[in-house]
PDB file of C-alpha atoms in Angstrom:
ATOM      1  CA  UNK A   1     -38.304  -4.206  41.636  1.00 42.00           C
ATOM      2  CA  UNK A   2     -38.581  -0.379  41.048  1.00 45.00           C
ATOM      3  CA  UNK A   3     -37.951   2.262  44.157  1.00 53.00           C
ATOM      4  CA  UNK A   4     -41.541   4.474  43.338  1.00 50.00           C
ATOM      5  CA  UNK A   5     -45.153   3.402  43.508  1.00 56.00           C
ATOM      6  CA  UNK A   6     -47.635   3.042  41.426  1.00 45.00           C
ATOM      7  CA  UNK A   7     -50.938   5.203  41.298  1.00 52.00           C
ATOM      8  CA  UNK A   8     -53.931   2.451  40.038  1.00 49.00           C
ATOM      9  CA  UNK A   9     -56.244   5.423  39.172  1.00 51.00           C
ATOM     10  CA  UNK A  10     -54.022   6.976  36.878  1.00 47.00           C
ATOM     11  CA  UNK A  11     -53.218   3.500  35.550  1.00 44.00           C
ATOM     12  CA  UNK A  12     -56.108   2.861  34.701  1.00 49.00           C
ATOM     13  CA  UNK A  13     -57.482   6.170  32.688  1.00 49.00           C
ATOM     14  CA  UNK A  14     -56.414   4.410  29.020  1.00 59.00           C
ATOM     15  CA  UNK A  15     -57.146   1.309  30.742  1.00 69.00           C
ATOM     16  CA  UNK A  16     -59.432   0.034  26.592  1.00 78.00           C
ATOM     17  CA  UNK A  17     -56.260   0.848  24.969  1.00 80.00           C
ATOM     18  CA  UNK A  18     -53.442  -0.843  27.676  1.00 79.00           C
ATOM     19  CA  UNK A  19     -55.708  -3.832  27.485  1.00 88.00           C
ATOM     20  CA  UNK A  20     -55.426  -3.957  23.484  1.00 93.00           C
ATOM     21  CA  UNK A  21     -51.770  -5.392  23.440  1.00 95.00           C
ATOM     22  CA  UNK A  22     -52.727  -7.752  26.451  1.00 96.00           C
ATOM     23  CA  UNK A  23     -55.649  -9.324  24.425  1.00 96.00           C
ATOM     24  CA  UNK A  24     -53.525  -9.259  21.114  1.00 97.00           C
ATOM     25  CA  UNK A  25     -50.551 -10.922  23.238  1.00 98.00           C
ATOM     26  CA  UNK A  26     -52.512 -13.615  24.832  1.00 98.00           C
ATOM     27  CA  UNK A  27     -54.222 -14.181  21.679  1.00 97.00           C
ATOM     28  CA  UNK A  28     -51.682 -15.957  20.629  1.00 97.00           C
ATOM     29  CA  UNK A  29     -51.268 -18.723  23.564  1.00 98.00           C
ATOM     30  CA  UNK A  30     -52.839 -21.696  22.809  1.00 97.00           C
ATOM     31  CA  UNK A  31     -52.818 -23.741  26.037  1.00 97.00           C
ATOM     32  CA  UNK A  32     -55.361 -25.822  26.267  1.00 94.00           C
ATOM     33  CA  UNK A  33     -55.935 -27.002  29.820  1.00 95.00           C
ATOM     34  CA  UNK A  34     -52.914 -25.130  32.251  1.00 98.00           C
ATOM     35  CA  UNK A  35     -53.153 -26.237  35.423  1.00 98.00           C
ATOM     36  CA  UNK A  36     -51.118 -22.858  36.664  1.00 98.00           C
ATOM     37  CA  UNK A  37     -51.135 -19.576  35.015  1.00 98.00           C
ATOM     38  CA  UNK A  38     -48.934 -16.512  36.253  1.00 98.00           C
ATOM     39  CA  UNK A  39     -49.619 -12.997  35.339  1.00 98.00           C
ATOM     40  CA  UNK A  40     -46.202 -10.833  35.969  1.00 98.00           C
ATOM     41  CA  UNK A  41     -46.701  -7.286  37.182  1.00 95.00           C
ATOM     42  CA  UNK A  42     -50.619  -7.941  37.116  1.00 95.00           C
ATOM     43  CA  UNK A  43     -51.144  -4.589  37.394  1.00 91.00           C
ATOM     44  CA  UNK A  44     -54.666  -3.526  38.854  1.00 91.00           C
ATOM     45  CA  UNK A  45     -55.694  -7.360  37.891  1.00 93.00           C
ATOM     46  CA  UNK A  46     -58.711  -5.871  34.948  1.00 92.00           C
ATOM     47  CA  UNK A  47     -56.662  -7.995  32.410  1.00 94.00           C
ATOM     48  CA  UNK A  48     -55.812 -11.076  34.625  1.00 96.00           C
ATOM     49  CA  UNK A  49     -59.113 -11.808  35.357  1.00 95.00           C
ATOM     50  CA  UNK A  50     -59.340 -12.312  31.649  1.00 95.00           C
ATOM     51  CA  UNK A  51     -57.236 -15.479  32.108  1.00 97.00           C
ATOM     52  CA  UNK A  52     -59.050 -16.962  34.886  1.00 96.00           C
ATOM     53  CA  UNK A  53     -62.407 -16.763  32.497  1.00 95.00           C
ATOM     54  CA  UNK A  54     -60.772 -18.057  30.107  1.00 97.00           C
ATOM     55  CA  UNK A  55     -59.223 -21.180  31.674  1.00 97.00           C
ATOM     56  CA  UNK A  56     -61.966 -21.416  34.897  1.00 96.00           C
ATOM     57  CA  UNK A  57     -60.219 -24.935  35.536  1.00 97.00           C
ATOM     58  CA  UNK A  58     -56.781 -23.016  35.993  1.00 98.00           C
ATOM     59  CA  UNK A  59     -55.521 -21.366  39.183  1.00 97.00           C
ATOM     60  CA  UNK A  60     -54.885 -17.987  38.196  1.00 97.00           C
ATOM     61  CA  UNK A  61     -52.388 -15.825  39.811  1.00 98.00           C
ATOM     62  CA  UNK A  62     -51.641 -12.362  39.490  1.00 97.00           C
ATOM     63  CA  UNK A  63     -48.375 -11.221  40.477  1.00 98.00           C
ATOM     64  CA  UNK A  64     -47.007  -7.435  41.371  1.00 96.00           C
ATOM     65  CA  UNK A  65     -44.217  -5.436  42.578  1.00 93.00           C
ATOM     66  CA  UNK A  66     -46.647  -2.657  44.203  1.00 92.00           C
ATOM     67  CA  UNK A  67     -48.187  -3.136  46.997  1.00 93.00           C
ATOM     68  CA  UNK A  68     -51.102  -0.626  45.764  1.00 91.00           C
ATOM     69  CA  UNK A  69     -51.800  -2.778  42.471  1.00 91.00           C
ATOM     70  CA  UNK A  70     -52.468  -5.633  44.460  1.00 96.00           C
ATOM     71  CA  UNK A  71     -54.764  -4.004  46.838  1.00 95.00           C
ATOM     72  CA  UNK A  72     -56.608  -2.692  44.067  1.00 92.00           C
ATOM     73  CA  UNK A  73     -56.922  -6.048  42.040  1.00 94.00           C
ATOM     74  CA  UNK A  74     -57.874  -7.860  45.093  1.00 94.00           C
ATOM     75  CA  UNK A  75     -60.253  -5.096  45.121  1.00 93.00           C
ATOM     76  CA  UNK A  76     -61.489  -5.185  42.176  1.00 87.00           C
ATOM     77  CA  UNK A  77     -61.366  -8.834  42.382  1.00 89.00           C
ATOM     78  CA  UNK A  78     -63.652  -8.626  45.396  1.00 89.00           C
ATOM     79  CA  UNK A  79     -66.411  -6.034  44.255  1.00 87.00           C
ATOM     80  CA  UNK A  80     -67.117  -7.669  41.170  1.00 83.00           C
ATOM     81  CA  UNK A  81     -67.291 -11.307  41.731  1.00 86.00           C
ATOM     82  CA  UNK A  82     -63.990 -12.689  39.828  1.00 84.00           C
ATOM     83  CA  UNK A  83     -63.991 -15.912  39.180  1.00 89.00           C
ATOM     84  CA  UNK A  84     -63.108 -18.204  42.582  1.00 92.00           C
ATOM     85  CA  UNK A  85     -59.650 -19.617  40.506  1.00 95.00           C
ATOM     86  CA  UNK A  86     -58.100 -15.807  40.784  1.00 96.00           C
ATOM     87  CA  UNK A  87     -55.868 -14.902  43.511  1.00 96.00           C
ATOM     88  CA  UNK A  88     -52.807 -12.027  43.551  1.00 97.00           C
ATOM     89  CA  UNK A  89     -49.614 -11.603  45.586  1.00 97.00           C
ATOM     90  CA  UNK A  90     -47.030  -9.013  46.050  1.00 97.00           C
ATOM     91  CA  UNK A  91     -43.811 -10.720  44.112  1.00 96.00           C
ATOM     92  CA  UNK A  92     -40.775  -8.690  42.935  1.00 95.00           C
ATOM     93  CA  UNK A  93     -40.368 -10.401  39.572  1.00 95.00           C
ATOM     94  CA  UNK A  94     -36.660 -10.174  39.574  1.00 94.00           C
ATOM     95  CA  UNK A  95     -36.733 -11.956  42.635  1.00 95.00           C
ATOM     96  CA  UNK A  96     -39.546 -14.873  41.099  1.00 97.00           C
ATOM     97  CA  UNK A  97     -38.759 -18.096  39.369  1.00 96.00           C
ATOM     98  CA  UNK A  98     -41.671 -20.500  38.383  1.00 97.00           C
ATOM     99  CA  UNK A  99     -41.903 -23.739  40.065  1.00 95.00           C
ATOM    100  CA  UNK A 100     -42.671 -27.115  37.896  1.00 92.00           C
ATOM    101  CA  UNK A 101     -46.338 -26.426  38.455  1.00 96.00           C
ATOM    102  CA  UNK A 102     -46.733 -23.222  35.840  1.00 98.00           C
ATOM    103  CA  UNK A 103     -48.311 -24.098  32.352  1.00 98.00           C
ATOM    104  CA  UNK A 104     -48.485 -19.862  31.134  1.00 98.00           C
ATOM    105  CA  UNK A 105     -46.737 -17.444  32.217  1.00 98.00           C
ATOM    106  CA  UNK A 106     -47.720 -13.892  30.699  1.00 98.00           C
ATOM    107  CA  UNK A 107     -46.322 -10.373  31.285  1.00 97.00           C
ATOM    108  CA  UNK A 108     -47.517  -7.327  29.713  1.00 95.00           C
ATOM    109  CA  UNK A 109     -45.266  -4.417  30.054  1.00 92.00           C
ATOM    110  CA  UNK A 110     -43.268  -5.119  32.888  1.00 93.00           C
ATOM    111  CA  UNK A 111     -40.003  -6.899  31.702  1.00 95.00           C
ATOM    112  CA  UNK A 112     -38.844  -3.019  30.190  1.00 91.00           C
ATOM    113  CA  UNK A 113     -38.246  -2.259  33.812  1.00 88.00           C
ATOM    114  CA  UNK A 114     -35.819  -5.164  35.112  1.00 91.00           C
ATOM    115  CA  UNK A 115     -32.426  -3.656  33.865  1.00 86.00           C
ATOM    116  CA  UNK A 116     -30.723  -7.074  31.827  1.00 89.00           C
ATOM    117  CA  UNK A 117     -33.691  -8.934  32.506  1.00 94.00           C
ATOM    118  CA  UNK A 118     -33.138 -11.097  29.057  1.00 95.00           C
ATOM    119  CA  UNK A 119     -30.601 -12.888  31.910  1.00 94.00           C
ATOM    120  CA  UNK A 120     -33.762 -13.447  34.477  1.00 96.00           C
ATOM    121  CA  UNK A 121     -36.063 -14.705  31.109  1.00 97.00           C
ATOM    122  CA  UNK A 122     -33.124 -17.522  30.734  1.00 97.00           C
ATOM    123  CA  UNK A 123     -33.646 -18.439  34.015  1.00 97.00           C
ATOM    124  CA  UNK A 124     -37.442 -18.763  34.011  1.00 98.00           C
ATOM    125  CA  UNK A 125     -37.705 -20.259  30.543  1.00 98.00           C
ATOM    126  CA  UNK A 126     -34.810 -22.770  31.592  1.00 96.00           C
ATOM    127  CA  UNK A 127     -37.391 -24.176  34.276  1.00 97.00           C
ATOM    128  CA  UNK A 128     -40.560 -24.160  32.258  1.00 97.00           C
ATOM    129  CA  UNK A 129     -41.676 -27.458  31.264  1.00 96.00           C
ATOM    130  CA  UNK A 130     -42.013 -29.101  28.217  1.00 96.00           C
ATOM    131  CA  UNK A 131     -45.469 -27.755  26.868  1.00 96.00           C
ATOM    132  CA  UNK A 132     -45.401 -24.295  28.755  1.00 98.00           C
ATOM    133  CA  UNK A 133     -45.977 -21.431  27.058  1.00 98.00           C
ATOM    134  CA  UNK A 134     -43.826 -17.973  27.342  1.00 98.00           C
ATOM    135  CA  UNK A 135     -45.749 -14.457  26.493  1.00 98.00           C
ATOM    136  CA  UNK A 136     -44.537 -11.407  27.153  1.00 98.00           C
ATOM    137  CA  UNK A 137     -45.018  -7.707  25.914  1.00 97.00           C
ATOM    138  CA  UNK A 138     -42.906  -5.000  25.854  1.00 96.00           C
ATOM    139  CA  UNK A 139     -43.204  -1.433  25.270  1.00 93.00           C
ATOM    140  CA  UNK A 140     -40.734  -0.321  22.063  1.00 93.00           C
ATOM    141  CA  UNK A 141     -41.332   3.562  22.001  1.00 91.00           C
ATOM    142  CA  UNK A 142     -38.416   4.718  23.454  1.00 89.00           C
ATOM    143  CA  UNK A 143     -36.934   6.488  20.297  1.00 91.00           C
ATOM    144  CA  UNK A 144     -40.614   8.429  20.357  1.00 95.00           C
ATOM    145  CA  UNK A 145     -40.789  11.825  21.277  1.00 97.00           C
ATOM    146  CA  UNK A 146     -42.913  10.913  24.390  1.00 96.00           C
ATOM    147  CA  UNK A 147     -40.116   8.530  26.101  1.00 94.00           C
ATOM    148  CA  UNK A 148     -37.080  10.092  24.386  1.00 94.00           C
ATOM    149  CA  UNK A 149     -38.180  13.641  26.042  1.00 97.00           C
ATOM    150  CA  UNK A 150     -37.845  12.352  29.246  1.00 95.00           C
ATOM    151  CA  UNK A 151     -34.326  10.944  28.460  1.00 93.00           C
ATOM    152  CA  UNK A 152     -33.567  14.294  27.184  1.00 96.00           C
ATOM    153  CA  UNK A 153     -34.780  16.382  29.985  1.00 96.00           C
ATOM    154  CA  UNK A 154     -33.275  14.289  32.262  1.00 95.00           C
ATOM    155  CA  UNK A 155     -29.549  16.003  31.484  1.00 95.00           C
ATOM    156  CA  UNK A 156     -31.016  19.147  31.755  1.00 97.00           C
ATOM    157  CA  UNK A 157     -28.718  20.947  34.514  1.00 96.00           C
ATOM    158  CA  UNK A 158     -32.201  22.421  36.353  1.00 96.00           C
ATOM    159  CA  UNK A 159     -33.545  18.521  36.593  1.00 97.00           C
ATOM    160  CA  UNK A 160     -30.120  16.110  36.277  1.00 95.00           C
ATOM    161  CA  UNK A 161     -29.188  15.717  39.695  1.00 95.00           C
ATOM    162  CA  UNK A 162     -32.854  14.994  40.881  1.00 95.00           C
ATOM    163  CA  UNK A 163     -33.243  12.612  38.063  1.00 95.00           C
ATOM    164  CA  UNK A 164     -29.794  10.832  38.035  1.00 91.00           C
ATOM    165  CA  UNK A 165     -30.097   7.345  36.917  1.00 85.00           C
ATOM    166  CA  UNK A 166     -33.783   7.614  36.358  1.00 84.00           C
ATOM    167  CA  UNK A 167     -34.225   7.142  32.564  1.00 76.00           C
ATOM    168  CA  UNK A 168     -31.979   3.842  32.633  1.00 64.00           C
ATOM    169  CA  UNK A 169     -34.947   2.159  34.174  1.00 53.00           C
ATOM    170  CA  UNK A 170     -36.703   1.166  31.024  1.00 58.00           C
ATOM    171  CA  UNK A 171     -34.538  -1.058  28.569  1.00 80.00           C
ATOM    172  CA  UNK A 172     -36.067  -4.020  25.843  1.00 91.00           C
ATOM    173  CA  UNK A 173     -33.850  -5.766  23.595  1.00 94.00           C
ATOM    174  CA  UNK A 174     -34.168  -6.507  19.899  1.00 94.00           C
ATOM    175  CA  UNK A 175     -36.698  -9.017  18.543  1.00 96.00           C
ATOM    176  CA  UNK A 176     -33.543 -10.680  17.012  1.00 97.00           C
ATOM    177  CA  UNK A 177     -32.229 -10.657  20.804  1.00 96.00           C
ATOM    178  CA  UNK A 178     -35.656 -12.205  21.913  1.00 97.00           C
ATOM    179  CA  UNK A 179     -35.631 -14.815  19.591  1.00 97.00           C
ATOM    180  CA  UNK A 180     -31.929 -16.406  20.366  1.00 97.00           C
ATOM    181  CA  UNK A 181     -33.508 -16.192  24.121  1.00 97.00           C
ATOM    182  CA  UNK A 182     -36.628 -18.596  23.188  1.00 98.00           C
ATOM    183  CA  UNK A 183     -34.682 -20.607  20.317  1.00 97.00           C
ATOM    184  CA  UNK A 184     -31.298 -21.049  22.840  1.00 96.00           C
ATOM    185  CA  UNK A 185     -33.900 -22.743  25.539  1.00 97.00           C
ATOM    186  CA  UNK A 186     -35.840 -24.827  23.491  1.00 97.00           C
ATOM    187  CA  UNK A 187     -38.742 -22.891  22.655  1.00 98.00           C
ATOM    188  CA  UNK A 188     -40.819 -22.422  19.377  1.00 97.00           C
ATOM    189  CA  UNK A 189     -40.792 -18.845  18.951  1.00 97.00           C
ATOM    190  CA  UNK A 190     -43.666 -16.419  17.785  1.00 97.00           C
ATOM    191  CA  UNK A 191     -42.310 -12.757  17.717  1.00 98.00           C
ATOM    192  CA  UNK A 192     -43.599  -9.506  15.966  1.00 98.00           C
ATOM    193  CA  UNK A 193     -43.883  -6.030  16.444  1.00 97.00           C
ATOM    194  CA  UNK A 194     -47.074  -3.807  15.863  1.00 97.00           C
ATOM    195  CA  UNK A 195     -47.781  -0.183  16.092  1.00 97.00           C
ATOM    196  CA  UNK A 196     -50.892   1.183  17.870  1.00 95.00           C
ATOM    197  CA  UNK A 197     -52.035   4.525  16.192  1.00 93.00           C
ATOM    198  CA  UNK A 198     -53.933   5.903  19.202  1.00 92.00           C
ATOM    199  CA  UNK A 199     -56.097   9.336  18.767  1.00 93.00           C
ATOM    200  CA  UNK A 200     -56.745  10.888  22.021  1.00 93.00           C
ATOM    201  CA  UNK A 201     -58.654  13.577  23.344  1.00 91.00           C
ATOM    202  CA  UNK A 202     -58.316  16.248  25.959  1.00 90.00           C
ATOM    203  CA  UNK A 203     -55.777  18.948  26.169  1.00 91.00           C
ATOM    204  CA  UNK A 204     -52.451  17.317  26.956  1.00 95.00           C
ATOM    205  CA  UNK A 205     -53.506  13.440  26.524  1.00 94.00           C
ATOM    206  CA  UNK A 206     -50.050  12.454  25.458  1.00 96.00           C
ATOM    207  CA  UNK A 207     -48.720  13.770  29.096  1.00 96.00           C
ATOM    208  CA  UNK A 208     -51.584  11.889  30.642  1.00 93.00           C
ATOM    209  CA  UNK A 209     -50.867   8.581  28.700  1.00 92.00           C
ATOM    210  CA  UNK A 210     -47.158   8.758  29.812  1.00 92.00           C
ATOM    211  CA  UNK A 211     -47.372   9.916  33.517  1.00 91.00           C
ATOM    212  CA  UNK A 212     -49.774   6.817  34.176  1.00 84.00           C
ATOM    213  CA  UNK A 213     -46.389   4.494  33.644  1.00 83.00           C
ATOM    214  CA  UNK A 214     -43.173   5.827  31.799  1.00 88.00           C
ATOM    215  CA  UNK A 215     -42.861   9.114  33.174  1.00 93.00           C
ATOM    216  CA  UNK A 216     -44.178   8.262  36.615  1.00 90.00           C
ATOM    217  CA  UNK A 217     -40.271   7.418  38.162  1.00 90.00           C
ATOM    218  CA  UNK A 218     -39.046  11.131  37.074  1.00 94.00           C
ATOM    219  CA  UNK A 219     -42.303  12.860  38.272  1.00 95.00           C
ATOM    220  CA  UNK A 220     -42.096  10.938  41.410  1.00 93.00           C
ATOM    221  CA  UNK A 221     -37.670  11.887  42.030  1.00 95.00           C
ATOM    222  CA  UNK A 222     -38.779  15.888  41.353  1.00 96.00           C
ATOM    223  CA  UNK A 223     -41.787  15.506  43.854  1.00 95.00           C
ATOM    224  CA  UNK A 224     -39.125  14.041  46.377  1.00 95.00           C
ATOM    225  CA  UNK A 225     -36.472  16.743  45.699  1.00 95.00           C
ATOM    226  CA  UNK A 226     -39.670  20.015  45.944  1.00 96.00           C
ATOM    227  CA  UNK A 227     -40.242  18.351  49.550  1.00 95.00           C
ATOM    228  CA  UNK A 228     -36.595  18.138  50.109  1.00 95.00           C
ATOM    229  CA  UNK A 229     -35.180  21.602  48.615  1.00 94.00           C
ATOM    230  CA  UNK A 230     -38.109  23.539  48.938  1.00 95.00           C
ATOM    231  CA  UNK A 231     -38.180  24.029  45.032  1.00 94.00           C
ATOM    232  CA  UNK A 232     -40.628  23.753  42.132  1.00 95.00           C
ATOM    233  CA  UNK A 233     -39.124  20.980  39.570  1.00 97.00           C
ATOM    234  CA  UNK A 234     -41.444  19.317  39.052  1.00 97.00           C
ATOM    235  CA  UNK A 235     -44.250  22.169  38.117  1.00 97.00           C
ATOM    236  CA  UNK A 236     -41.260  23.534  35.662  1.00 97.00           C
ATOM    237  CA  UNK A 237     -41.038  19.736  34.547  1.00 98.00           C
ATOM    238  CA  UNK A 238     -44.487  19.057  33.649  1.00 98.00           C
ATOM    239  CA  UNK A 239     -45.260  22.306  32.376  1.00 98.00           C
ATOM    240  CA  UNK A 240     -41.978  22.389  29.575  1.00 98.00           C
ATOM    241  CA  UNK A 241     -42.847  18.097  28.912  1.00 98.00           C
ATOM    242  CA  UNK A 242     -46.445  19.228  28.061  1.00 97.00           C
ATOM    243  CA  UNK A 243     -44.853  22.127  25.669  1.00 97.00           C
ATOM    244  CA  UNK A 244     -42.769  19.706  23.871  1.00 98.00           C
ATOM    245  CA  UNK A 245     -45.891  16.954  23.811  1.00 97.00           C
ATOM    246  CA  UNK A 246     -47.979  19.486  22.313  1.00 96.00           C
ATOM    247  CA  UNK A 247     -45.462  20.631  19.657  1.00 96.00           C
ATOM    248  CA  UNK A 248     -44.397  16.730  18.886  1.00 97.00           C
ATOM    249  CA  UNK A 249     -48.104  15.588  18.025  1.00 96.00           C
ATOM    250  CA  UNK A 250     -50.170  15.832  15.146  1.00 91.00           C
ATOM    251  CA  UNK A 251     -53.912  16.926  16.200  1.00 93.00           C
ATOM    252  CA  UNK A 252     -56.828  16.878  14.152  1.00 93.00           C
ATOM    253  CA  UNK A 253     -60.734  17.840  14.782  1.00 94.00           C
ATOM    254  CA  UNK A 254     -63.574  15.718  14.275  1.00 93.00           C
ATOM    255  CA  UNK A 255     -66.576  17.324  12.228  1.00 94.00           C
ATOM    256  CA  UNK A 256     -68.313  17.523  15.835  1.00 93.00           C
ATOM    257  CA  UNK A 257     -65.466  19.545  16.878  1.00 92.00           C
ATOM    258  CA  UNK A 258     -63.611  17.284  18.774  1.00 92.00           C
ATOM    259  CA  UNK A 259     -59.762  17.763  19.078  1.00 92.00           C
ATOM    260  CA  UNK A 260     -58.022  14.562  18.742  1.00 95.00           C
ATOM    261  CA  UNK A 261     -54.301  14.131  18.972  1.00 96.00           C
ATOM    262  CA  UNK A 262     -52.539  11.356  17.171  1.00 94.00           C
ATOM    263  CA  UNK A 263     -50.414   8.900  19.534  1.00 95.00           C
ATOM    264  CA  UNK A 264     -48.620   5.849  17.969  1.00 95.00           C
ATOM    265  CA  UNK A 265     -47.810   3.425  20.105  1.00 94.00           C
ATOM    266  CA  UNK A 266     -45.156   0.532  18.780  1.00 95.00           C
ATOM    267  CA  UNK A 267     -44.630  -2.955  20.983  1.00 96.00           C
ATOM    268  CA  UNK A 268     -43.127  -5.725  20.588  1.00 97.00           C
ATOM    269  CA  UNK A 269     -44.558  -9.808  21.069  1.00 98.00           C
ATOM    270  CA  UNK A 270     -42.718 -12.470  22.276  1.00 98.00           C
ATOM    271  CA  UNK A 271     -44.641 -15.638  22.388  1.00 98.00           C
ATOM    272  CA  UNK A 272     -43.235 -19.351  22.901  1.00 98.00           C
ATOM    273  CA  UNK A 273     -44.118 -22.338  23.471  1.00 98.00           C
ATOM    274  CA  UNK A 274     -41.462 -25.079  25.218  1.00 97.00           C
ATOM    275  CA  UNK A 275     -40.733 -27.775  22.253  1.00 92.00           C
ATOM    276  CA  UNK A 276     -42.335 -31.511  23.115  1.00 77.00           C
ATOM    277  CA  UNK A 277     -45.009 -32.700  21.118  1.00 51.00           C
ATOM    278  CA  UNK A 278     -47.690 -30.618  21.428  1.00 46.00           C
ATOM    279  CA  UNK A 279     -48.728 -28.698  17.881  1.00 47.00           C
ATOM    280  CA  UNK A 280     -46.464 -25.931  16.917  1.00 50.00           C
ATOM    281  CA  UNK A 281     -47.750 -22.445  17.474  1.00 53.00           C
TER     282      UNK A 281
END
């Protein structure tokens, strides 16, 4: 799906805080007893494991793009005795369709990366069964200073040609758009948006929120042109980003002294559930 990789560690630093949206997005599913649950772009697996203790008679499968996410849920999987009904695979999601089998599929801030991929959501919602349920969360901070600095920087002359086409990656439509997707194919829809105010701590913790997963495609083109060109981009990068982040951000200090800096965080739900007659959601 995307032509850089994925660094779990890094991934993983805010991993209380990515979680929150997963557990307030699958909150909201009310499956009973699936058979077959899919986790798209699984990730390092922390949160899919959730699923498989939550429906132990389910087979549970996580699903991602990167070859190093999967090796480190199967890891993680592994060292910490996951339940037996949890198993991942590497699966480009723009090249996965559900079979007849799949009760729940959930996906938790992957879809922003599949340019058009309301098209591909037709497609898998189309061959759901009656009774499946559809939940899926996107990032929506793109107008933020954090996401729309990177846009920004990216028509810089110093960093444009290195980071051509980079920015269009990440795209989400409008709730309205979500819900004609889930209405047009039959679904009972359950869509909202919520904002995350997130205060974080250490020096530049907005930079280290957004390298872990939006910024991680530009940081990754500048690397490739230093080792190419024999330049510095993406020092000059990072450093003017974390200017900007610091400038952008409201901070405040605790009365012990500690420096917290204020980082809202908006997404947006889409939850269905295919129209038969189960209860409505």
């Amino acid at each position: 799906m995307q032509e850089f990789t994925w660094d779990p560690q890094q991934y993983t630093v805010f991993a209380d805080r990515r979680a929150r949206p997963f557990r307030d997005l699958t909150a909201r599913v009310r499956a009973t007893d699936p058979k077959v649950v899919v986790d798209l772009g699984c990730g390092p697996g922390n949160m899919t494991r959730t699923l498989a203790e939550r429906w132990p008679g389910a087979r549970v499968i996580g699903l991602d793009s990167s070859a190093d996410m999967v090796a480190s849920a199967q890891q993680l999987a592994a060292e910490s005795g996951a339940p037996g009904n949890l198993e991942f695979a590497q699966v480009d999601a723009a090249r996965w369709a559900p079979d007849d089998e799949v009760d729940v599929i959930v996906s938790n801030a992957m879809l922003q990366w599949i340019p058009d991929h309301r098209q591909l959501v037709r497609g898998w919602l189309e061959a759901l069964k009656p009774g499946a349920w559809f939940a899926v969360q996107v990032p929506g901070n793109f107008a933020a200073p954090s996401h729309a600095t990177i846009a920004e920087m990216s028509r810089r002359p110093e960093f444009e040609d290195a980071l051509e086409g980079v920015v269009a990656r990440e795209s989400v439509y409008t709730t309205d758009e979500y819900l004609e997707t889930l209405i047009g194919a039959g679904f009972e829809a359950d869509i909202w948006e919520t904002t995350y105010s997130q205060p974080l701590s250490g020096p530049d913790p907005v930079y280290d929120w957004v390298r872990g997963a939006a910024l991680r495609p530009s940081l990754q083109r500048l690397e490739a042109a230093d080792r190419r060109d024999g330049t510095n981009l993406q020092e000059r990068y990072i450093e003017e980003y974390r200017r900007i982040m610091r400038e952008s951000y409201p901070t405040y200090t605790t009365p012990e002294g500690v420096r917290l800096t204020d980082y809202p965080f908006r997404r947006i739900f889409i939850v269905g559930v295919k129209n038969d007659l189960s209860p409505s959601i």
